[in-house]
Each structure stands twice: as structure tokens, then as C-alpha cells.
Coordinates of N, CA and C in Angstrom, one line a residue:
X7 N 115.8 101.3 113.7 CA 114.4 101.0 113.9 C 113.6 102.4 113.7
X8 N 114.2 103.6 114.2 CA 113.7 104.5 114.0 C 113.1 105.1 112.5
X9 N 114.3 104.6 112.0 CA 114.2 105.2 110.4 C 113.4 104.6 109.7
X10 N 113.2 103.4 109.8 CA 112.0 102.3 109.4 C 111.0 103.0 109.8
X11 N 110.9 102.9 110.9 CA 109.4 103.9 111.4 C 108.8 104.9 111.3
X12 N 110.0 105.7 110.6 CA 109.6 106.8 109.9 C 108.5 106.6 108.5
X13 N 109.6 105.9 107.9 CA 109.3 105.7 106.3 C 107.6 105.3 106.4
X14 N 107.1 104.5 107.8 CA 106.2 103.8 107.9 C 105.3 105.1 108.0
X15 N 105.6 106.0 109.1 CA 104.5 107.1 109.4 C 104.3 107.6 107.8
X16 N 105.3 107.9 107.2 CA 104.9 109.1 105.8 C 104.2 108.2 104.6
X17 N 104.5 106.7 105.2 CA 103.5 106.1 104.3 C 102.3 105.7 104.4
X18 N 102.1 106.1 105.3 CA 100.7 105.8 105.9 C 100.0 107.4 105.7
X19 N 98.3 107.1 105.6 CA 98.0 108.3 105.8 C 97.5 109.1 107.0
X20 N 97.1 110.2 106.8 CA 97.4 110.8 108.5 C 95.5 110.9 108.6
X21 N 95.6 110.8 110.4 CA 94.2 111.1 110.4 C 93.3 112.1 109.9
X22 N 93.5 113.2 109.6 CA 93.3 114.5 108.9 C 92.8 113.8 107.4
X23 N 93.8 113.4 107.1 CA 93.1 112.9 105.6 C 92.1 111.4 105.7
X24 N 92.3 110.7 106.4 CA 91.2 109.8 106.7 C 89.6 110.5 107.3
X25 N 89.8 111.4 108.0 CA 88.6 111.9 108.3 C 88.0 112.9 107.4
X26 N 88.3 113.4 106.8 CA 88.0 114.1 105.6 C 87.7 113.5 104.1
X27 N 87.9 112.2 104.0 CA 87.5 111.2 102.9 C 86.0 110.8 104.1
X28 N 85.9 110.7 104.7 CA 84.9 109.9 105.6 C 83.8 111.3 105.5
X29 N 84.1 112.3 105.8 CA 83.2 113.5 105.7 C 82.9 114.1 104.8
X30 N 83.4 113.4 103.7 CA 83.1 114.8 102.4 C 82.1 115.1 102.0
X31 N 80.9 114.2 102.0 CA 80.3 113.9 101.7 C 78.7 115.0 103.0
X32 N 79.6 115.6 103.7 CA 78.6 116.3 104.3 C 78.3 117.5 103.9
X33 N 77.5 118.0 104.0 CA 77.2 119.6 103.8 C 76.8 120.3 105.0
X34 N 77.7 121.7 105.4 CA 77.6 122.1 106.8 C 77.2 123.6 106.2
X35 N 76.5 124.5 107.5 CA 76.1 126.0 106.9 C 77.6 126.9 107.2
X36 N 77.7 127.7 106.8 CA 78.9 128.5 106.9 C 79.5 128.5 107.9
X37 N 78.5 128.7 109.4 CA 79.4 128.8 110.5 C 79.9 127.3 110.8
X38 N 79.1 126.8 110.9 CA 79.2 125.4 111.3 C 80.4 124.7 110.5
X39 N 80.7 125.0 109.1 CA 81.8 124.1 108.3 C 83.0 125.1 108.8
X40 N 83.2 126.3 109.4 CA 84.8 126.6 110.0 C 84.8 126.1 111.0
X41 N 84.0 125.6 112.1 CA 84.1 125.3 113.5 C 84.7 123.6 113.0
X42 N 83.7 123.4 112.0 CA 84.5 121.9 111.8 C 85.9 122.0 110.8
X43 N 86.0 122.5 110.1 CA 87.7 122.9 109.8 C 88.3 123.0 110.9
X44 N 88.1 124.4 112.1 CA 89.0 123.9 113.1 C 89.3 122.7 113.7
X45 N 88.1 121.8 114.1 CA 88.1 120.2 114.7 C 89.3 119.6 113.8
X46 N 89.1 119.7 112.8 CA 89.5 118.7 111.5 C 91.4 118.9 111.6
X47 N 91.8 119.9 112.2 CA 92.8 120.8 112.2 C 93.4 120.4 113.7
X48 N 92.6 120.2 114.8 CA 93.0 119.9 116.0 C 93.0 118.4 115.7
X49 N 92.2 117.8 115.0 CA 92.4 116.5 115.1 C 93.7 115.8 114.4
X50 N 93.9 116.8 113.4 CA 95.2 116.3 112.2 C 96.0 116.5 112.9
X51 N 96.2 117.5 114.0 CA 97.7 117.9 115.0 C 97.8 116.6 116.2
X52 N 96.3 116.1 116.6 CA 96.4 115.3 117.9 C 96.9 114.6 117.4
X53 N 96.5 113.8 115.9 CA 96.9 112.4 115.5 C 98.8 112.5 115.0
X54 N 99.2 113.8 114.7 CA 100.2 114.0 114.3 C 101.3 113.7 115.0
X55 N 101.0 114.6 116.6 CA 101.7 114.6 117.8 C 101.4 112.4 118.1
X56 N 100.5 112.1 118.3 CA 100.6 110.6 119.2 C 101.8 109.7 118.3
X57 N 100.9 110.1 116.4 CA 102.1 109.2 115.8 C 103.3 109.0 115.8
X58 N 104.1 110.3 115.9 CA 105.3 110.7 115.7 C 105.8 109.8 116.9
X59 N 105.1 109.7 118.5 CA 105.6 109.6 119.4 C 105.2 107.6 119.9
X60 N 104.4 107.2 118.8 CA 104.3 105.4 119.0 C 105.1 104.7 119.5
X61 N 106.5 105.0 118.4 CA 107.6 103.9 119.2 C 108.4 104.2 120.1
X62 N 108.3 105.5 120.6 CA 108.8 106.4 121.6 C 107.9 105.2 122.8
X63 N 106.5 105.3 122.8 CA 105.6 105.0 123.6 C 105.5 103.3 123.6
X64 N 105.7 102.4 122.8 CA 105.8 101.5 122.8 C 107.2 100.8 123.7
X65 N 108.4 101.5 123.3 CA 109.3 101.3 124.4 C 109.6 101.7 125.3
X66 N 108.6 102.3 126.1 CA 108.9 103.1 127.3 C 107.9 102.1 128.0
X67 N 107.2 101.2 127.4 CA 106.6 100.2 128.3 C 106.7 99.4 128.8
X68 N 106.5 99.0 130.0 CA 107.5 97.8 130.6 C 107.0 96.5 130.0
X69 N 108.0 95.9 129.7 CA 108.1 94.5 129.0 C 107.3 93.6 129.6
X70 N 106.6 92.6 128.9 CA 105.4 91.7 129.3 C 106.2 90.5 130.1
X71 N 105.6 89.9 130.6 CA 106.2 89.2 131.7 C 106.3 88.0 130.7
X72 N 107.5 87.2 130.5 CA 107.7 86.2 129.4 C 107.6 84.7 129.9
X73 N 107.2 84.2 131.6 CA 106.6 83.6 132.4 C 105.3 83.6 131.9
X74 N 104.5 84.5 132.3 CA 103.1 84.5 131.6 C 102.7 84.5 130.5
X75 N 103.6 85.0 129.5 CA 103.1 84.9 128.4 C 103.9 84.0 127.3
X76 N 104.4 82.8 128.2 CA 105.1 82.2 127.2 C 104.9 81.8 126.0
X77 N 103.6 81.5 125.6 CA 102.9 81.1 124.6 C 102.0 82.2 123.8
X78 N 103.1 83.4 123.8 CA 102.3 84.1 122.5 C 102.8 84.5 121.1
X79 N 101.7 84.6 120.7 CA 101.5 85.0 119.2 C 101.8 86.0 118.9
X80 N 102.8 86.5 118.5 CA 102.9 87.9 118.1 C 102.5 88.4 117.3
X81 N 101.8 87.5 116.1 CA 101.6 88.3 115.5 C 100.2 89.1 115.6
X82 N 99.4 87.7 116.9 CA 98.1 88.4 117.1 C 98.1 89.6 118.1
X83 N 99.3 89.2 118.9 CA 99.4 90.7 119.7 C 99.5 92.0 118.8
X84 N 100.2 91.9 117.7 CA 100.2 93.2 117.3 C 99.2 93.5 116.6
X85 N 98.1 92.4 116.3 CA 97.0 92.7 115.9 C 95.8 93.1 116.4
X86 N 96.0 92.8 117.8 CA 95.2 93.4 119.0 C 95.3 94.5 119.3
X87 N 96.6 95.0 119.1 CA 97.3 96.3 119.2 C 97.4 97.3 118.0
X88 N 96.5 97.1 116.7 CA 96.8 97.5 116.0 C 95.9 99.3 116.6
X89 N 95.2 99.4 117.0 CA 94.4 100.6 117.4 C 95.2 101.5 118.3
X90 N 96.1 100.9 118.9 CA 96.8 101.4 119.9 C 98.1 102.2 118.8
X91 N 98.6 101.1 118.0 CA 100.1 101.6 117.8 C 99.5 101.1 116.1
X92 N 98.7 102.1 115.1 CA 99.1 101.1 114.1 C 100.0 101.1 113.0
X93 N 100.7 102.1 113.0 CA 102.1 101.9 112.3 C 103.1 100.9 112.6
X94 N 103.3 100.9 114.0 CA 104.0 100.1 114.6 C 103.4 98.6 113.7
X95 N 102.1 98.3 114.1 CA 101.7 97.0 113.9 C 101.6 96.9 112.5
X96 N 101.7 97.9 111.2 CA 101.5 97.4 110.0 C 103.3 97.3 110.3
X97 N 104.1 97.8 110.6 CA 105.4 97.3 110.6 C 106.0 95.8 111.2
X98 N 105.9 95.3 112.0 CA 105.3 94.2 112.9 C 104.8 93.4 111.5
X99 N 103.8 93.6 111.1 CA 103.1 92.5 109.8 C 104.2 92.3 109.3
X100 N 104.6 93.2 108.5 CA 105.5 93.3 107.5 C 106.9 92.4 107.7
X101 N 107.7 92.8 108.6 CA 108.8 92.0 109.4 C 108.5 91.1 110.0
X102 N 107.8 90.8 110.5 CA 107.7 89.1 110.7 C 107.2 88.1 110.1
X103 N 106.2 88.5 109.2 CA 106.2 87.8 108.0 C 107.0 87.4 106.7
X104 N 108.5 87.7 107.0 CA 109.7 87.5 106.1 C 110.0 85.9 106.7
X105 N 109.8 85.1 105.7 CA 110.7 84.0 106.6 C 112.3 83.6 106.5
X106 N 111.9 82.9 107.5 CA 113.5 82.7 107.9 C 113.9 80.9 107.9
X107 N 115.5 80.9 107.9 CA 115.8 79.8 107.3 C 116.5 79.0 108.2
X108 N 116.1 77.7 108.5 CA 116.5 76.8 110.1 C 118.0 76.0 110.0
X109 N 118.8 76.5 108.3 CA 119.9 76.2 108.6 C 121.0 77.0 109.2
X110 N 121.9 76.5 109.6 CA 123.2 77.8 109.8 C 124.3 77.5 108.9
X111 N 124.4 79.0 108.7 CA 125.4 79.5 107.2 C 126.3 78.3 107.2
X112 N 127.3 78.1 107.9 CA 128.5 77.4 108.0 C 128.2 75.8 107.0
X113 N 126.9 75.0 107.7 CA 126.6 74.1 107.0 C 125.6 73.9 106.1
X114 N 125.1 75.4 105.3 CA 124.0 75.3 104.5 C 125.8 75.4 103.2
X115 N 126.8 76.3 103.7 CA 127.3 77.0 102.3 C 128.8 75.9 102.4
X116 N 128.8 75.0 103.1 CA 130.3 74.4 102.9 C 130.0 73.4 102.0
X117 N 131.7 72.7 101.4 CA 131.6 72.0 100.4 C 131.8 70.7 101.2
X118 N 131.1 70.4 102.3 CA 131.0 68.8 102.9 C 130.3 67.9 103.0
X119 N 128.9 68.5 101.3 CA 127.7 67.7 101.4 C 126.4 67.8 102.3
X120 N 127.5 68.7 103.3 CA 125.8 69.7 103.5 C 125.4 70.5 103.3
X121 N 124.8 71.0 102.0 CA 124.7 71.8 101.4 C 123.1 71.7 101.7
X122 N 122.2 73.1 101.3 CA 120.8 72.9 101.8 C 120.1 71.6 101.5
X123 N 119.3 71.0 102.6 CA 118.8 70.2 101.4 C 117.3 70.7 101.8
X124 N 116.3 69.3 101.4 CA 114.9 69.8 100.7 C 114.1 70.6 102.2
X125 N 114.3 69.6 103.0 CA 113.7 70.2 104.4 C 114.1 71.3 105.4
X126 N 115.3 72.0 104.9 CA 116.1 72.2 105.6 C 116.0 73.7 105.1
X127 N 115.5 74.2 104.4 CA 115.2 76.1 104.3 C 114.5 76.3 103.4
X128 N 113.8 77.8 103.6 CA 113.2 78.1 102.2 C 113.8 79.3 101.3
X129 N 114.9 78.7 101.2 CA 116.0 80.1 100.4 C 115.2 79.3 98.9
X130 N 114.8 80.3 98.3 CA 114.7 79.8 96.6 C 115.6 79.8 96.2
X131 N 115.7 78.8 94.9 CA 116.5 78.3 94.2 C 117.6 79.4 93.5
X132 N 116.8 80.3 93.4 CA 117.9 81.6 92.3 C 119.1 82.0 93.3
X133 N 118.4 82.1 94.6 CA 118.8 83.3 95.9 C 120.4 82.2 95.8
X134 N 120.0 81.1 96.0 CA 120.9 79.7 97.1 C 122.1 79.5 96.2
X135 N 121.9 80.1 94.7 CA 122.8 80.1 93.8 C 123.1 81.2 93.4
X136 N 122.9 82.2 93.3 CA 123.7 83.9 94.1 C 124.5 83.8 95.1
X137 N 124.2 82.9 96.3 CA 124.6 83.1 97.6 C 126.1 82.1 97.1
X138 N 125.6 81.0 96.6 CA 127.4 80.2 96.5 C 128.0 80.7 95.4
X139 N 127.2 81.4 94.3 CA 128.7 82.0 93.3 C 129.3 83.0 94.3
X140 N 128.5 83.2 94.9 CA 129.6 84.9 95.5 C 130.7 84.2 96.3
X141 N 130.8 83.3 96.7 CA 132.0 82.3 97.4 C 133.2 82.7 96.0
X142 N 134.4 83.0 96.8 CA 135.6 83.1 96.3 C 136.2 81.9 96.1
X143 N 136.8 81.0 95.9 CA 137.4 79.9 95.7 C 139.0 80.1 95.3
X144 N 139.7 79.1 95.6 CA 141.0 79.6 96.4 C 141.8 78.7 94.7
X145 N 141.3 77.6 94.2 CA 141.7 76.9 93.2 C 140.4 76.6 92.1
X146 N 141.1 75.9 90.7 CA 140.3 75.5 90.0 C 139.7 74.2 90.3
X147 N 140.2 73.3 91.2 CA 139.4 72.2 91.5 C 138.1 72.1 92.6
X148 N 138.6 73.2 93.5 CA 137.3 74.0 94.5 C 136.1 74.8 93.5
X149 N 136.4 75.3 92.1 CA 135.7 76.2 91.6 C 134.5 75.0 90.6
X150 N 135.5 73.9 90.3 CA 134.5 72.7 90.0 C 133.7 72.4 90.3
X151 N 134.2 72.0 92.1 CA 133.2 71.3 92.7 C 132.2 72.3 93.2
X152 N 132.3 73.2 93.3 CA 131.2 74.7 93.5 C 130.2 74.4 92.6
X153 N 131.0 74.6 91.1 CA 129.7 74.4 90.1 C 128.8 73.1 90.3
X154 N 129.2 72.3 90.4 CA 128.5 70.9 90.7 C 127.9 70.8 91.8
X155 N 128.4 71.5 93.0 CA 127.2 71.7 94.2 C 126.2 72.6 93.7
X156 N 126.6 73.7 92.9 CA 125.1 74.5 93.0 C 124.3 74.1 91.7
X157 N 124.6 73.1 90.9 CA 123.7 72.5 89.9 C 122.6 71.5 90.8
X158 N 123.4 70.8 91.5 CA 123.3 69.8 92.4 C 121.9 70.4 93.1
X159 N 122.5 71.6 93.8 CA 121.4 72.3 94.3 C 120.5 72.8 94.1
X160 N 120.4 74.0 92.7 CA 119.3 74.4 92.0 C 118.1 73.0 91.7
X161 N 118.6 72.0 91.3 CA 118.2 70.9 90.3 C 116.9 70.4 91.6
X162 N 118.1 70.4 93.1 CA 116.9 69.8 94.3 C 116.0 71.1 94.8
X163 N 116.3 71.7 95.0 CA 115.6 73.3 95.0 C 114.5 73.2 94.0
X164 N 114.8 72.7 93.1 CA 113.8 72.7 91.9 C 112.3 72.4 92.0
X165 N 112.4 71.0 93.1 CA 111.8 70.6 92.9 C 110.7 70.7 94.0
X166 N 111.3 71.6 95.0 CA 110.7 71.6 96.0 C 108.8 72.5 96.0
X167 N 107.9 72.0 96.4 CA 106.8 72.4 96.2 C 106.4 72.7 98.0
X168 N 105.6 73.7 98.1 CA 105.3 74.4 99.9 C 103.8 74.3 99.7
X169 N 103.8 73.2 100.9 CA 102.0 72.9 101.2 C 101.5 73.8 102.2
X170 N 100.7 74.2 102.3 CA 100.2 74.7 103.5 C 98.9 74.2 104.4

């Protein structure tokens, strides 16, 4: 998680450069534009030091009471929070917006006819047939019935259309 979080800080931009796209546009007299260089300079280190230290600070906080909050939204929590922690929270967007699939391996990938069916995940069609070639097969009559389940499968995969 750490290392994720990294990649996140260096991909984000730092405050120093956000407030300086926001200011350029000013014109200061001589003294006055070093006094604000220094600011600009204290402020690129303050924002530097908090960021580094978010998910440090996000887990050092005690856990929300899951009694009271049984019914939350995470994703709006981290959207509430995005001011507080927002690397964390564009990380948060990102990862939990992957979806996820409500079969389990065992009876999405065996040869017992239950193989995915229409209601049952949103693995696309290419993925669901990657995932069963990579199955080793022990004979040529297992290697048959492979190809026939994942024709089988692409063909209903096919046709599947996501409403919203």
C-alpha cells in the first residue's frame, strides 16, 4: 500500500506548483515578490512534509465505529475526505471503482456446467477465455470439452449488454 501511495504522491502535483499556476498572473514590486517566493517555498515544504505523511496519518486513526456507521458509502466518505487526505482519496476512487465478480473461482472455472453464466459476473468475454485456456488439462477428451465450454461461454458473454 505504501508503494501505491507513493506512485500516487509523484503523480499528483505538489502544492508549490498548484499555487504558482494560480499566481502567475500577479505582478509584485521587487521586495514584495522575494517575500512571496519565500511563502511559495514554505508552503511547497508544508504541503510536502503533510503529504508524504497522509497514510501515515490516515492509519494512526482510530477506526470508525462499524455499529454506527453501518450503512456507509465509501466512496462518499472519501469524497468528503478528499481535502483532508487527497491522494489517499484519488487512490480510494481508483480502487474501488474496479469491479468485482460475485462468482467463486471453483464454480465460475469447473467443467460441471457451472461455468459463468449471464448474471453471475462481469469478467468480459476475452478475460473469461484467457482465464480457461490457461487451465492445463490432464487429457485430450478434457481439452475438448474446455474448447466447447469456452465457445459456449464467449458466445453467452457475447451477448451480454450492462444497464445502468
Amino acid at each position: 500500500m505504501q508503494l501505491l501511495f507513493e506512485e500516487y504522491l509523484h503523480a499528483s502535483p505538489s502544492m508549490h506548483e498548484r499555487s504558482s499556476v494560480a499566481s502567475s498572473n500577479i505582478e509584485y514590486d521587487d521586495g514584495m515578490e522575494e517575500v512571496m517566493d519565500k511563502f511559495d517555498t514554505y508552503l511547497s515544504q508544508d504541503a510536502n512534509a503533510r503529504s508524504q505523511s497522509q497514510l501515515e496519518l490516515y492509519l494512526n486513526e482510530s477506526p470508525l465505529d462499524r455499529r454506527q456507521f453501518s450503512n456507509l458509502d465509501v466512496l462518499d466518505y472519501w469524497k468528503g475526505n478528499s481535502a483532508r487526505y487527497p491522494e489517499l482519496a484519488l487512490m480510494a476512487r481508483d480502487i474501488l471503482s474496479i469491479p468485482i465478480t460475485t462468482v467463486a473461482s471453483e464454480s465460475a472455472f469447473s467443467h460441471s456446467g457451472r461455468i459463468i453464466g449471464k448474471f453471475r459476473s462481469s469478467i468480459l468475454p476475452e478475460n473469461a477465455e484467457a482465464i480457461l485456456c490457461a487451465y492445463n488439462s490432464d487429457s485430450d477428451e478434457e481439452e475438448e470439452q474446455l474448447s466447447t465450454d469456452i465457445e459456449k461461454l464467449v458466445s453467452e458473454l457475447g451477448g451480454i449488454s450492462i444497464q445502468k
